[in-house]
CSV table of C-alpha atoms in Angstrom, one decimal:
chain,number,residue,atom,x,y,z
A,416,MET,CA,-9.2,-20.0,10.6
A,417,VAL,CA,-10.4,-16.7,11.8
A,418,ASN,CA,-13.2,-16.6,14.4
A,419,VAL,CA,-15.3,-13.4,14.0
A,420,LEU,CA,-18.0,-11.5,15.9
A,421,VAL,CA,-20.4,-9.4,13.8
A,422,VAL,CA,-22.0,-6.5,15.8
A,423,ASP,CA,-24.8,-4.4,14.5
A,424,ASP,CA,-28.1,-3.2,16.1
A,425,GLU,CA,-29.9,-3.9,12.8
A,426,LEU,CA,-30.5,-7.7,12.4
A,427,PRO,CA,-30.7,-7.7,8.6
A,428,ALA,CA,-27.2,-6.0,8.5
A,429,VAL,CA,-25.8,-8.7,10.9
A,430,GLU,CA,-27.3,-11.5,8.8
A,431,ALA,CA,-26.1,-10.0,5.5
A,432,LEU,CA,-22.5,-9.6,6.7
A,433,ALA,CA,-22.5,-13.0,8.4
A,434,TYR,CA,-23.6,-14.6,5.1
A,435,LEU,CA,-20.8,-13.0,3.1
A,436,LEU,CA,-18.2,-14.0,5.8
A,437,ALA,CA,-19.5,-17.6,5.8
A,438,ARG,CA,-18.6,-17.8,2.1
A,439,ASP,CA,-14.9,-17.1,2.8
A,440,GLU,CA,-12.9,-20.3,3.5
A,441,ARG,CA,-10.6,-18.4,5.9
A,442,ILE,CA,-13.4,-17.7,8.3
A,443,GLY,CA,-14.1,-20.2,11.1
A,444,SER,CA,-16.8,-19.6,13.7
A,445,ILE,CA,-19.1,-16.6,13.2
A,446,TYR,CA,-20.8,-15.1,16.3
A,447,LYS,CA,-23.5,-12.4,16.2
A,448,ALA,CA,-24.5,-9.6,18.5
A,449,GLY,CA,-27.3,-7.0,18.2
A,450,SER,CA,-25.9,-4.5,20.7
A,451,GLY,CA,-22.7,-3.4,22.4
A,452,ALA,CA,-23.6,-5.1,25.7
A,453,GLU,CA,-24.4,-8.3,23.8
A,454,ALA,CA,-21.0,-8.0,22.0
A,455,LEU,CA,-19.1,-7.7,25.3
A,456,ARG,CA,-20.9,-10.8,26.6
A,457,ALA,CA,-20.0,-12.7,23.5
A,458,LEU,CA,-16.3,-11.7,23.9
A,459,GLU,CA,-16.4,-13.2,27.4
A,460,SER,CA,-17.8,-16.5,26.1
A,461,HIS,CA,-16.0,-17.1,22.9
A,462,GLU,CA,-12.5,-17.0,21.4
A,463,VAL,CA,-12.8,-14.2,18.9
A,464,ASP,CA,-10.0,-13.1,16.5
A,465,ALA,CA,-11.7,-10.2,14.8
A,466,LEU,CA,-14.7,-7.9,15.3
A,467,PHE,CA,-16.8,-6.4,12.6
A,468,LEU,CA,-18.4,-3.4,14.3
A,469,ASP,CA,-21.1,-1.1,13.3
A,470,ILE,CA,-20.3,2.4,14.6
A,471,HIS,CA,-23.7,3.9,15.3
A,472,MET,CA,-25.5,1.9,18.0
A,473,PRO,CA,-27.5,3.0,21.0
A,474,SER,CA,-25.8,2.9,24.5
A,475,LEU,CA,-22.5,1.4,23.5
A,476,SER,CA,-21.3,2.5,20.1
A,477,GLY,CA,-18.8,0.6,18.0
A,478,LEU,CA,-16.1,3.1,18.9
A,479,ASP,CA,-16.9,2.5,22.6
A,480,ILE,CA,-16.5,-1.3,22.1
A,481,ALA,CA,-13.2,-0.8,20.3
A,482,ARG,CA,-11.9,1.3,23.2
A,483,VAL,CA,-12.8,-1.5,25.6
A,484,VAL,CA,-11.2,-4.3,23.6
A,485,SER,CA,-8.0,-2.2,23.0
A,486,ARG,CA,-7.3,-2.8,26.7
A,487,PHE,CA,-7.4,-6.6,26.4
A,488,SER,CA,-4.1,-8.4,26.8
A,489,ARG,CA,-4.6,-9.8,23.3
A,490,PRO,CA,-7.2,-7.6,21.6
A,491,PRO,CA,-9.1,-8.9,18.6
A,492,ALA,CA,-8.6,-7.1,15.2
A,493,VAL,CA,-11.3,-4.5,14.6
A,494,VAL,CA,-13.0,-3.7,11.3
A,495,PHE,CA,-15.6,-0.9,11.4
A,496,VAL,CA,-18.6,-1.3,9.1
A,497,THR,CA,-20.7,1.8,8.7
A,498,ALA,CA,-22.8,3.9,6.3
A,499,ASP,CA,-20.8,7.0,7.3
A,500,GLU,CA,-17.3,8.2,6.4
A,501,ASP,CA,-17.0,10.9,9.1
A,502,LYS,CA,-15.7,8.6,11.8
A,503,ALA,CA,-12.7,7.4,9.8
A,504,VAL,CA,-10.1,9.4,11.7
A,505,GLN,CA,-11.4,8.1,15.1
A,506,ALA,CA,-11.5,4.6,13.7
A,507,PHE,CA,-7.9,4.6,12.7
A,508,ASP,CA,-6.9,6.3,15.9
A,509,LEU,CA,-8.3,3.2,17.6
A,510,ALA,CA,-6.0,1.0,15.3
A,511,ALA,CA,-8.8,-0.4,13.1
A,512,VAL,CA,-7.6,-2.9,10.6
A,513,ASP,CA,-10.1,-1.6,8.1
A,514,TYR,CA,-13.1,0.7,7.6
A,515,LEU,CA,-15.9,-0.7,5.4
A,516,LEU,CA,-18.7,1.3,4.0
A,517,LYS,CA,-22.2,-0.1,3.7
A,518,PRO,CA,-23.4,-1.8,1.6
A,519,VAL,CA,-20.4,-4.1,1.9
A,520,ARG,CA,-19.2,-5.7,-1.3
A,521,ALA,CA,-17.9,-9.3,-1.2
A,522,GLU,CA,-14.5,-8.4,-2.8
A,523,ARG,CA,-14.0,-5.5,-0.4
A,524,LEU,CA,-14.8,-7.7,2.5
A,525,ALA,CA,-12.3,-10.3,1.3
A,526,GLU,CA,-9.6,-7.6,1.4
A,527,SER,CA,-10.5,-7.0,5.1
A,528,VAL,CA,-10.2,-10.7,5.9
A,529,ARG,CA,-6.8,-10.7,4.1
A,530,ARG,CA,-5.5,-7.9,6.3
A,531,ILE,CA,-6.7,-9.7,9.4
A,532,CYS,CA,-5.0,-12.9,8.3
A,533,GLU,CA,-1.7,-11.1,7.7
A,534,LEU,CA,-1.6,-9.5,11.1
A,535,PRO,CA,1.4,-10.8,13.1
A,536,ASP,CA,0.6,-12.9,16.2
A,537,ASP,CA,2.6,-10.5,18.2
A,538,ARG,CA,1.4,-7.0,17.3
A,539,ALA,CA,4.1,-5.4,19.3
A,540,ASP,CA,6.5,-6.3,16.5
A,541,ARG,CA,4.7,-3.9,14.1
A,542,ASP,CA,3.6,-1.1,16.4
A,543,GLY,CA,6.5,-0.3,18.8
A,544,GLY,CA,5.1,-2.2,21.7
A,545,ASP,CA,1.7,-0.6,22.6
A,546,GLY,CA,-0.3,-3.6,21.2
A,547,THR,CA,-2.1,-1.6,18.5
A,548,ALA,CA,-1.4,-1.5,14.8
A,549,ARG,CA,-1.4,2.1,13.4
A,550,PRO,CA,-1.6,2.3,9.6
A,551,GLU,CA,-0.5,5.5,7.8
A,552,VAL,CA,-3.6,7.5,7.1
A,553,ILE,CA,-3.9,10.2,4.5
A,554,SER,CA,-6.5,12.9,4.2
A,555,VAL,CA,-7.7,13.8,0.7
A,556,ASP,CA,-10.4,16.2,-0.6
A,557,GLN,CA,-13.1,15.0,-2.9
A,558,GLY,CA,-16.0,17.1,-3.9
A,559,GLY,CA,-15.7,19.4,-0.9
A,560,VAL,CA,-15.5,16.4,1.5
A,561,THR,CA,-12.3,15.4,3.3
A,562,LYS,CA,-11.9,11.6,3.2
A,563,MET,CA,-9.4,9.5,5.1
A,564,ILE,CA,-7.6,6.7,3.2
A,565,ARG,CA,-4.9,4.3,4.2
A,566,ARG,CA,-1.7,4.7,2.4
A,567,ASP,CA,-1.4,0.9,1.9
A,568,ASP,CA,-4.6,1.0,-0.1
A,569,ILE,CA,-2.9,3.2,-2.7
A,570,ARG,CA,-1.9,0.9,-5.6
A,571,TYR,CA,0.0,3.5,-7.7
A,572,VAL,CA,0.4,7.3,-8.1
A,573,GLN,CA,0.2,9.1,-11.4
A,574,ALA,CA,1.8,12.5,-12.0
A,575,GLN,CA,-0.4,15.3,-13.2
A,576,GLY,CA,1.7,18.5,-13.4
A,577,ASP,CA,2.1,19.9,-9.8
A,578,TYR,CA,-0.5,17.4,-8.7
A,579,ALA,CA,-0.5,13.6,-8.1
A,580,ARG,CA,-3.5,11.2,-8.6
A,581,LEU,CA,-3.6,8.5,-6.0
A,582,HIS,CA,-5.2,5.3,-7.3
A,583,THR,CA,-6.8,2.8,-5.0
A,584,ALA,CA,-8.8,-0.4,-5.9
A,585,GLU,CA,-12.1,1.6,-5.8
A,586,SER,CA,-11.3,5.2,-6.7
A,587,SER,CA,-8.7,7.8,-7.4
A,588,TYR,CA,-7.9,11.1,-5.6
A,589,LEU,CA,-6.1,14.2,-6.7
A,590,VAL,CA,-3.7,15.8,-4.2
A,591,ARG,CA,-1.6,18.9,-4.6
A,592,VAL,CA,1.8,17.2,-4.1
A,593,PRO,CA,4.4,16.7,-6.8
A,594,LEU,CA,5.3,13.1,-7.6
A,595,ASN,CA,8.9,13.7,-6.7
A,596,ASP,CA,8.0,14.7,-3.2
A,597,LEU,CA,5.8,11.5,-2.7
A,598,GLU,CA,8.7,9.4,-4.1
A,599,ARG,CA,11.0,10.7,-1.4
A,600,GLN,CA,8.4,10.5,1.4
A,601,TRP,CA,7.1,7.0,0.5
A,602,LYS,CA,10.3,5.2,-0.5
A,603,GLN,CA,10.7,3.4,2.8
A,604,ALA,CA,7.0,2.3,2.6
A,605,GLY,CA,7.7,0.2,-0.5
A,606,TYR,CA,6.8,2.6,-3.3
A,607,LEU,CA,9.1,2.5,-6.3
A,608,ARG,CA,9.4,5.0,-9.2
A,609,ILE,CA,9.1,3.2,-12.5
A,610,HIS,CA,8.6,6.2,-14.8
A,611,ARG,CA,8.6,10.0,-14.7
A,612,SER,CA,4.8,9.8,-14.4
A,613,TYR,CA,4.3,6.7,-12.1
A,614,LEU,CA,5.1,5.6,-8.6
A,615,VAL,CA,3.9,2.1,-7.7
A,616,SER,CA,3.4,0.1,-4.6
A,617,MET,CA,5.6,-3.0,-4.7
A,618,ASP,CA,3.0,-4.9,-2.7
A,619,HIS,CA,0.4,-4.4,-5.4
A,620,ILE,CA,2.4,-5.3,-8.5
A,621,GLN,CA,0.6,-8.2,-10.1
A,622,GLN,CA,2.9,-8.9,-13.0
A,623,VAL,CA,6.2,-7.6,-14.5
A,624,ARG,CA,6.8,-7.7,-18.3
A,625,LEU,CA,10.4,-7.2,-19.4
A,626,GLY,CA,10.2,-7.6,-23.2
A,627,SER,CA,12.7,-6.5,-25.8
A,628,GLY,CA,12.5,-2.7,-26.1
A,629,ARG,CA,9.5,-2.4,-23.8
A,630,ALA,CA,8.9,-3.0,-20.1
A,631,SER,CA,5.8,-2.6,-18.0
A,632,VAL,CA,4.1,-3.6,-14.7
A,633,LEU,CA,0.5,-4.6,-14.1
A,634,VAL,CA,-1.0,-2.9,-11.0
A,635,ASN,CA,-4.7,-3.1,-10.1
A,636,GLY,CA,-5.4,-4.2,-13.7
A,637,ALA,CA,-3.6,-1.2,-15.3
A,638,GLU,CA,-0.5,-1.8,-17.4
A,639,LEU,CA,2.0,1.0,-16.5
A,640,PRO,CA,5.2,1.7,-18.5
A,641,VAL,CA,8.7,1.2,-17.0
A,642,SER,CA,11.1,3.8,-18.5
A,643,ARG,CA,14.6,2.9,-19.6
A,644,ARG,CA,15.9,5.2,-16.9
A,645,HIS,CA,14.1,3.4,-14.1
A,646,LEU,CA,14.4,-0.1,-15.4
A,647,PRO,CA,17.7,-0.9,-13.6
A,648,ALA,CA,16.0,0.0,-10.2
A,649,VAL,CA,13.0,-2.2,-11.1
A,650,ARG,CA,15.4,-5.1,-12.0
A,651,ASP,CA,17.4,-4.6,-8.7
A,652,LYS,CA,14.2,-4.6,-6.7
A,653,LEU,CA,13.0,-7.8,-8.4
A,654,GLU,CA,16.3,-9.5,-7.6
A,655,THR,CA,16.0,-8.7,-3.9
A,656,THR,CA,12.6,-10.3,-3.8
A,657,ARG,CA,13.5,-13.4,-5.8
A,658,VAL,CA,13.1,-16.8,-4.1
A,659,ARG,CA,16.3,-18.7,-4.1
A,660,PRO,CA,17.3,-22.2,-2.9
A,661,ARG,CA,19.3,-22.4,0.3
A,662,GLY,CA,23.1,-22.8,-0.3
């Protein structure tokens, strides 16, 4: 069970987020704070595994609180909850587990809780020893605005000429990078080429269909074709992840 602290200077926002969290069976105790100072007092009094922080608050902002807790011997996971997108770079520099935009949707919040639950107990194992997890963050342009997205949010990539379209659970983004380049750069991050037009995240494959004469994978609800050329690599990858009895 994950014990959480919800911090926001607007009481309705605190109550709304606490209500959604209470519906998740993975959540244990839920503590609430209406200011940065109140949040720090709560952290002294309670065992907290994760913080859900509003960024814009008077006196101590959510970013200020995150900087403080990053110096803890065992810092809680941090999820920023805000109506703005312009602080995403700073948020991920502070090793935020996630960055939620208001109004928060239940399914998106569930994804944040999943990420928290999957964090290793010893974070040094995943970050090189400095106690902070640093996800790969990518900048994309959309409508004249630069947005920051986490690479592990990208379910699959679709080739579009000299461009590539990055598909997340909520949206898609066009970047001027050929799919062949992304295949080379992201191979070690678990992305697999399944077709001349598709690169998929192995972590997000929901189903594999290997029928006679036709193969496909289901990713984020989309059925994507597996070409004959790439089918052996897909089979090999499935073999390496297959659960086997101990000999």
